[in-house]
Amino acid sequence: MKSFDTECSKDYLKNLLSGDREMCLQIANSYLEKKPSIKDLYEYVFKPALYEVGKLWETNKISVADEHMATAITEGILNQLFEQLISDERTDKTVIVACVEDEKHQVGIKMVGDIFESLGWDSYFLGSGVPLKELTKFIDKLKPDMLAISLSVYHNYSNLINMLDYLSKKYPYLAIIVGGQGLRHIDIKNDYPNIKYFEDLFLLENYLTETNQ
């Protein structure tokens, strides 16, 4: 099935870059007909395609407009698929999902929020670039069971560190998880042993399934 995943992701990437939204949606739906797992679609098709889009943008092989278009197409498809993944069996747990301050890439954390919803959590998606002060107000208001933070671009790493330093001290009992492309080559666990890092959606799902038991 790996070659099938790879071919679908390559085809999806090609149509993302050409701006063919309908073909991208068709690829996603065709994938789910053969392999009915939205989690697999996210991890094996969308994620590698978007990572490649990011690399192409960073190396000036595509424009920022191309990158934004690819992101917008994928986010629109996520919205269309949402009803298929939300679980009818709800827990009493809540999670806030948000990007690092000044981070402008929110598709990854949106996928994370969808995984929580598929497991019965109430996910509050704040999207990209929420200022730390406003995030703190929302945490005080909602009092969530967990906070999930995404770092997509490494140059925002210092903002992540500032957030983790502040939030882990202010909310010592709040479970915090992090992930994203910007952390692929960093071992954040050395400095923050109580904060969980997940490199993919499968590890996140396994962890949440275990904690729900």
mmCIF file of C-alpha atoms in Angstrom:
data_model
loop_
_atom_site.group_PDB
_atom_site.id
_atom_site.type_symbol
_atom_site.label_atom_id
_atom_site.label_comp_id
_atom_site.label_asym_id
_atom_site.label_seq_id
_atom_site.Cartn_x
_atom_site.Cartn_y
_atom_site.Cartn_z
ATOM 1 C CA MET A 1 0.000 0.000 0.000
ATOM 2 C CA LYS A 2 3.007 2.303 0.432
ATOM 3 C CA SER A 3 3.458 2.750 -3.335
ATOM 4 C CA PHE A 4 -0.243 3.615 -3.577
ATOM 5 C CA ASP A 5 0.191 6.254 -0.868
ATOM 6 C CA THR A 6 3.276 7.689 -2.575
ATOM 7 C CA GLU A 7 1.644 7.879 -5.988
ATOM 8 C CA CYS A 8 -1.448 9.550 -4.535
ATOM 9 C CA SER A 9 0.700 12.095 -2.720
ATOM 10 C CA LYS A 10 2.712 12.894 -5.852
ATOM 11 C CA ASP A 11 -0.468 13.270 -7.880
ATOM 12 C CA TYR A 12 -1.975 15.449 -5.164
ATOM 13 C CA LEU A 13 1.137 17.648 -5.094
ATOM 14 C CA LYS A 14 1.101 18.092 -8.868
ATOM 15 C CA ASN A 15 -2.514 19.234 -8.809
ATOM 16 C CA LEU A 16 -1.940 21.451 -5.791
ATOM 17 C CA LEU A 17 0.781 23.315 -7.653
ATOM 18 C CA SER A 18 -1.424 23.713 -10.709
ATOM 19 C CA GLY A 19 -4.280 24.973 -8.551
ATOM 20 C CA ASP A 20 -6.719 22.253 -9.581
ATOM 21 C CA ARG A 21 -8.918 22.084 -6.495
ATOM 22 C CA GLU A 22 -11.469 19.720 -8.004
ATOM 23 C CA MET A 23 -8.804 17.210 -8.997
ATOM 24 C CA CYS A 24 -7.245 17.420 -5.522
ATOM 25 C CA LEU A 25 -10.636 16.657 -3.982
ATOM 26 C CA GLN A 26 -11.132 13.800 -6.413
ATOM 27 C CA ILE A 27 -7.753 12.323 -5.456
ATOM 28 C CA ALA A 28 -8.688 12.536 -1.767
ATOM 29 C CA ASN A 29 -12.064 10.885 -2.309
ATOM 30 C CA SER A 30 -10.586 8.165 -4.535
ATOM 31 C CA TYR A 31 -7.971 7.439 -1.865
ATOM 32 C CA LEU A 32 -10.668 7.046 0.785
ATOM 33 C CA GLU A 33 -12.647 4.692 -1.444
ATOM 34 C CA LYS A 34 -9.672 2.355 -1.638
ATOM 35 C CA LYS A 35 -8.273 3.006 1.834
ATOM 36 C CA PRO A 36 -11.013 4.393 4.105
ATOM 37 C CA SER A 37 -8.851 6.088 6.718
ATOM 38 C CA ILE A 38 -8.815 9.874 6.902
ATOM 39 C CA LYS A 39 -5.841 9.636 9.247
ATOM 40 C CA ASP A 40 -3.879 7.778 6.553
ATOM 41 C CA LEU A 41 -4.964 10.341 3.976
ATOM 42 C CA TYR A 42 -3.681 13.138 6.189
ATOM 43 C CA GLU A 43 -0.405 11.425 7.049
ATOM 44 C CA TYR A 44 0.503 9.724 3.762
ATOM 45 C CA VAL A 45 -0.979 12.046 1.138
ATOM 46 C CA PHE A 46 -1.515 15.563 2.466
ATOM 47 C CA LYS A 47 1.456 15.791 4.832
ATOM 48 C CA PRO A 48 4.257 14.791 2.412
ATOM 49 C CA ALA A 49 2.727 16.931 -0.337
ATOM 50 C CA LEU A 50 2.566 19.990 1.911
ATOM 51 C CA TYR A 51 6.068 19.358 3.251
ATOM 52 C CA GLU A 52 7.289 19.375 -0.344
ATOM 53 C CA VAL A 53 5.392 22.587 -1.022
ATOM 54 C CA GLY A 54 7.202 24.103 1.957
ATOM 55 C CA LYS A 55 10.584 22.986 0.650
ATOM 56 C CA LEU A 56 9.858 24.386 -2.807
ATOM 57 C CA TRP A 57 8.888 27.715 -1.289
ATOM 58 C CA GLU A 58 11.951 27.840 0.990
ATOM 59 C CA THR A 59 14.223 27.254 -2.024
ATOM 60 C CA ASN A 60 12.410 29.881 -4.117
ATOM 61 C CA LYS A 61 11.165 27.309 -6.631
ATOM 62 C CA ILE A 62 7.585 28.426 -6.123
ATOM 63 C CA SER A 63 6.143 31.754 -5.003
ATOM 64 C CA VAL A 64 4.458 32.586 -1.747
ATOM 65 C CA ALA A 65 1.237 32.828 -3.752
ATOM 66 C CA ASP A 66 1.683 29.223 -4.898
ATOM 67 C CA GLU A 67 2.303 28.124 -1.310
ATOM 68 C CA HIS A 68 -0.793 29.952 -0.061
ATOM 69 C CA MET A 69 -2.886 28.442 -2.834
ATOM 70 C CA ALA A 70 -1.769 24.904 -1.949
ATOM 71 C CA THR A 71 -2.534 25.539 1.702
ATOM 72 C CA ALA A 72 -5.962 26.995 0.967
ATOM 73 C CA ILE A 73 -6.923 24.073 -1.275
ATOM 74 C CA THR A 74 -5.937 21.531 1.355
ATOM 75 C CA GLU A 75 -7.652 23.367 4.177
ATOM 76 C CA GLY A 76 -10.851 23.538 2.133
ATOM 77 C CA ILE A 77 -10.736 19.767 1.603
ATOM 78 C CA LEU A 78 -10.187 19.219 5.340
ATOM 79 C CA ASN A 79 -13.347 21.204 6.012
ATOM 80 C CA GLN A 80 -15.301 19.043 3.580
ATOM 81 C CA LEU A 81 -14.040 15.820 5.159
ATOM 82 C CA PHE A 82 -14.672 16.898 8.753
ATOM 83 C CA GLU A 83 -18.160 15.409 9.022
ATOM 84 C CA GLN A 84 -16.780 11.998 8.044
ATOM 85 C CA LEU A 85 -14.338 11.804 10.920
ATOM 86 C CA ILE A 86 -16.085 13.360 13.899
ATOM 87 C CA SER A 87 -16.991 10.704 16.455
ATOM 88 C CA ASP A 88 -20.551 10.231 17.714
ATOM 89 C CA GLU A 89 -19.106 8.937 20.982
ATOM 90 C CA ARG A 90 -17.961 11.975 22.914
ATOM 91 C CA THR A 91 -15.668 12.211 25.913
ATOM 92 C CA ASP A 92 -15.812 14.993 28.475
ATOM 93 C CA LYS A 93 -12.346 16.220 27.475
ATOM 94 C CA THR A 94 -11.374 19.436 25.735
ATOM 95 C CA VAL A 95 -8.257 20.527 23.867
ATOM 96 C CA ILE A 96 -7.089 23.852 22.495
ATOM 97 C CA VAL A 97 -5.128 23.556 19.265
ATOM 98 C CA ALA A 98 -3.105 26.519 18.074
ATOM 99 C CA CYS A 99 0.030 27.584 16.255
ATOM 100 C CA VAL A 100 3.073 29.233 17.736
ATOM 101 C CA GLU A 101 2.836 33.021 17.910
ATOM 102 C CA ASP A 102 3.639 34.584 14.494
ATOM 103 C CA GLU A 103 3.261 31.181 12.802
ATOM 104 C CA LYS A 104 1.188 31.461 9.628
ATOM 105 C CA HIS A 105 0.819 27.793 8.687
ATOM 106 C CA GLN A 106 -2.234 26.223 10.306
ATOM 107 C CA VAL A 107 -3.085 23.160 8.200
ATOM 108 C CA GLY A 108 -0.985 20.793 10.320
ATOM 109 C CA ILE A 109 -2.576 21.797 13.602
ATOM 110 C CA LYS A 110 -6.008 21.613 11.971
ATOM 111 C CA MET A 111 -5.293 17.952 11.177
ATOM 112 C CA VAL A 112 -4.299 17.460 14.814
ATOM 113 C CA GLY A 113 -7.585 18.969 15.949
ATOM 114 C CA ASP A 114 -9.419 16.580 13.640
ATOM 115 C CA ILE A 115 -7.699 13.587 15.273
ATOM 116 C CA PHE A 116 -8.914 14.769 18.671
ATOM 117 C CA GLU A 117 -12.451 15.112 17.306
ATOM 118 C CA SER A 118 -12.308 11.619 15.814
ATOM 119 C CA LEU A 119 -11.596 10.311 19.320
ATOM 120 C CA GLY A 120 -14.481 12.172 20.915
ATOM 121 C CA TRP A 121 -12.664 15.224 22.266
ATOM 122 C CA ASP A 122 -14.036 18.758 21.897
ATOM 123 C CA SER A 123 -11.347 20.538 19.910
ATOM 124 C CA TYR A 124 -11.087 24.334 19.943
ATOM 125 C CA PHE A 125 -9.125 25.345 16.858
ATOM 126 C CA LEU A 126 -7.536 28.787 17.216
ATOM 127 C CA GLY A 127 -5.526 28.610 13.999
ATOM 128 C CA SER A 128 -2.401 30.535 13.150
ATOM 129 C CA GLY A 129 -0.482 33.196 14.987
ATOM 130 C CA VAL A 130 -2.462 33.559 18.220
ATOM 131 C CA PRO A 131 -0.633 36.021 20.525
ATOM 132 C CA LEU A 132 0.465 34.415 23.786
ATOM 133 C CA LYS A 133 -1.542 36.942 25.807
ATOM 134 C CA GLU A 134 -4.752 36.026 23.970
ATOM 135 C CA LEU A 135 -4.025 32.303 24.181
ATOM 136 C CA THR A 136 -3.602 32.660 27.939
ATOM 137 C CA LYS A 137 -6.974 34.393 28.225
ATOM 138 C CA PHE A 138 -8.610 31.584 26.277
ATOM 139 C CA ILE A 139 -6.987 28.922 28.465
ATOM 140 C CA ASP A 140 -8.252 30.721 31.568
ATOM 141 C CA LYS A 141 -11.734 30.846 30.074
ATOM 142 C CA LEU A 142 -11.949 27.279 28.776
ATOM 143 C CA LYS A 143 -9.782 25.412 31.304
ATOM 144 C CA PRO A 144 -8.907 22.641 28.797
ATOM 145 C CA ASP A 145 -7.530 19.201 29.546
ATOM 146 C CA MET A 146 -4.789 19.629 26.971
ATOM 147 C CA LEU A 147 -3.051 22.200 24.776
ATOM 148 C CA ALA A 148 -1.602 21.291 21.368
ATOM 149 C CA ILE A 149 0.898 23.648 19.713
ATOM 150 C CA SER A 150 2.291 23.461 16.184
ATOM 151 C CA LEU A 151 5.596 24.817 14.852
ATOM 152 C CA SER A 152 5.835 24.633 11.067
ATOM 153 C CA VAL A 153 8.746 26.984 10.390
ATOM 154 C CA TYR A 154 11.977 26.708 12.359
ATOM 155 C CA HIS A 155 12.640 30.462 12.523
ATOM 156 C CA ASN A 156 9.670 30.701 14.931
ATOM 157 C CA TYR A 157 11.355 28.270 17.331
ATOM 158 C CA SER A 158 12.257 31.027 19.800
ATOM 159 C CA ASN A 159 8.566 31.935 20.005
ATOM 160 C CA LEU A 160 7.755 28.320 20.840
ATOM 161 C CA ILE A 161 10.356 28.306 23.627
ATOM 162 C CA ASN A 162 8.930 31.522 25.067
ATOM 163 C CA MET A 163 5.442 30.019 24.979
ATOM 164 C CA LEU A 164 6.489 26.771 26.618
ATOM 165 C CA ASP A 165 8.477 28.529 29.335
ATOM 166 C CA TYR A 166 5.547 30.772 30.200
ATOM 167 C CA LEU A 167 2.705 28.268 29.864
ATOM 168 C CA SER A 168 4.409 25.400 31.692
ATOM 169 C CA LYS A 169 5.006 27.685 34.676
ATOM 170 C CA LYS A 170 1.581 29.330 34.651
ATOM 171 C CA TYR A 171 -0.281 26.042 34.102
ATOM 172 C CA PRO A 172 1.913 23.328 35.672
ATOM 173 C CA TYR A 173 -0.876 20.735 35.558
ATOM 174 C CA LEU A 174 -1.951 21.403 31.967
ATOM 175 C CA ALA A 175 -0.908 18.659 29.540
ATOM 176 C CA ILE A 176 0.931 20.249 26.607
ATOM 177 C CA ILE A 177 1.843 18.518 23.351
ATOM 178 C CA VAL A 178 3.850 19.897 20.427
ATOM 179 C CA GLY A 179 4.569 18.900 16.853
ATOM 180 C CA GLY A 180 5.103 20.197 13.345
ATOM 181 C CA GLN A 181 7.627 20.322 10.539
ATOM 182 C CA GLY A 182 9.767 22.892 12.355
ATOM 183 C CA LEU A 183 10.616 20.358 15.092
ATOM 184 C CA ARG A 184 11.759 17.489 12.886
ATOM 185 C CA HIS A 185 15.452 17.951 13.707
ATOM 186 C CA ILE A 186 15.142 19.124 17.320
ATOM 187 C CA ASP A 187 15.003 16.970 20.435
ATOM 188 C CA ILE A 188 12.757 19.215 22.479
ATOM 189 C CA LYS A 189 12.263 16.515 25.127
ATOM 190 C CA ASN A 190 15.704 17.266 26.592
ATOM 191 C CA ASP A 191 14.639 20.725 27.737
ATOM 192 C CA TYR A 192 10.965 19.980 28.398
ATOM 193 C CA PRO A 193 10.628 16.413 29.676
ATOM 194 C CA ASN A 194 7.005 16.938 30.748
ATOM 195 C CA ILE A 195 5.901 18.140 27.306
ATOM 196 C CA LYS A 196 4.996 15.474 24.768
ATOM 197 C CA TYR A 197 6.276 15.655 21.192
ATOM 198 C CA PHE A 198 4.596 13.679 18.415
ATOM 199 C CA GLU A 199 6.101 13.451 14.961
ATOM 200 C CA ASP A 200 3.002 11.989 13.328
ATOM 201 C CA LEU A 201 -0.735 11.520 13.777
ATOM 202 C CA PHE A 202 -0.434 7.801 14.521
ATOM 203 C CA LEU A 203 1.692 8.394 17.610
ATOM 204 C CA LEU A 204 -0.709 11.100 18.735
ATOM 205 C CA GLU A 205 -3.712 8.823 18.289
ATOM 206 C CA ASN A 206 -2.012 6.005 20.212
ATOM 207 C CA TYR A 207 -1.211 8.352 23.084
ATOM 208 C CA LEU A 208 -4.741 9.747 23.233
ATOM 209 C CA THR A 209 -6.260 6.283 23.055
ATOM 210 C CA GLU A 210 -4.109 5.174 25.989
ATOM 211 C CA THR A 211 -4.942 8.267 28.055
ATOM 212 C CA ASN A 212 -8.667 7.824 27.352
ATOM 213 C CA GLN A 213 -8.676 4.321 28.865
#
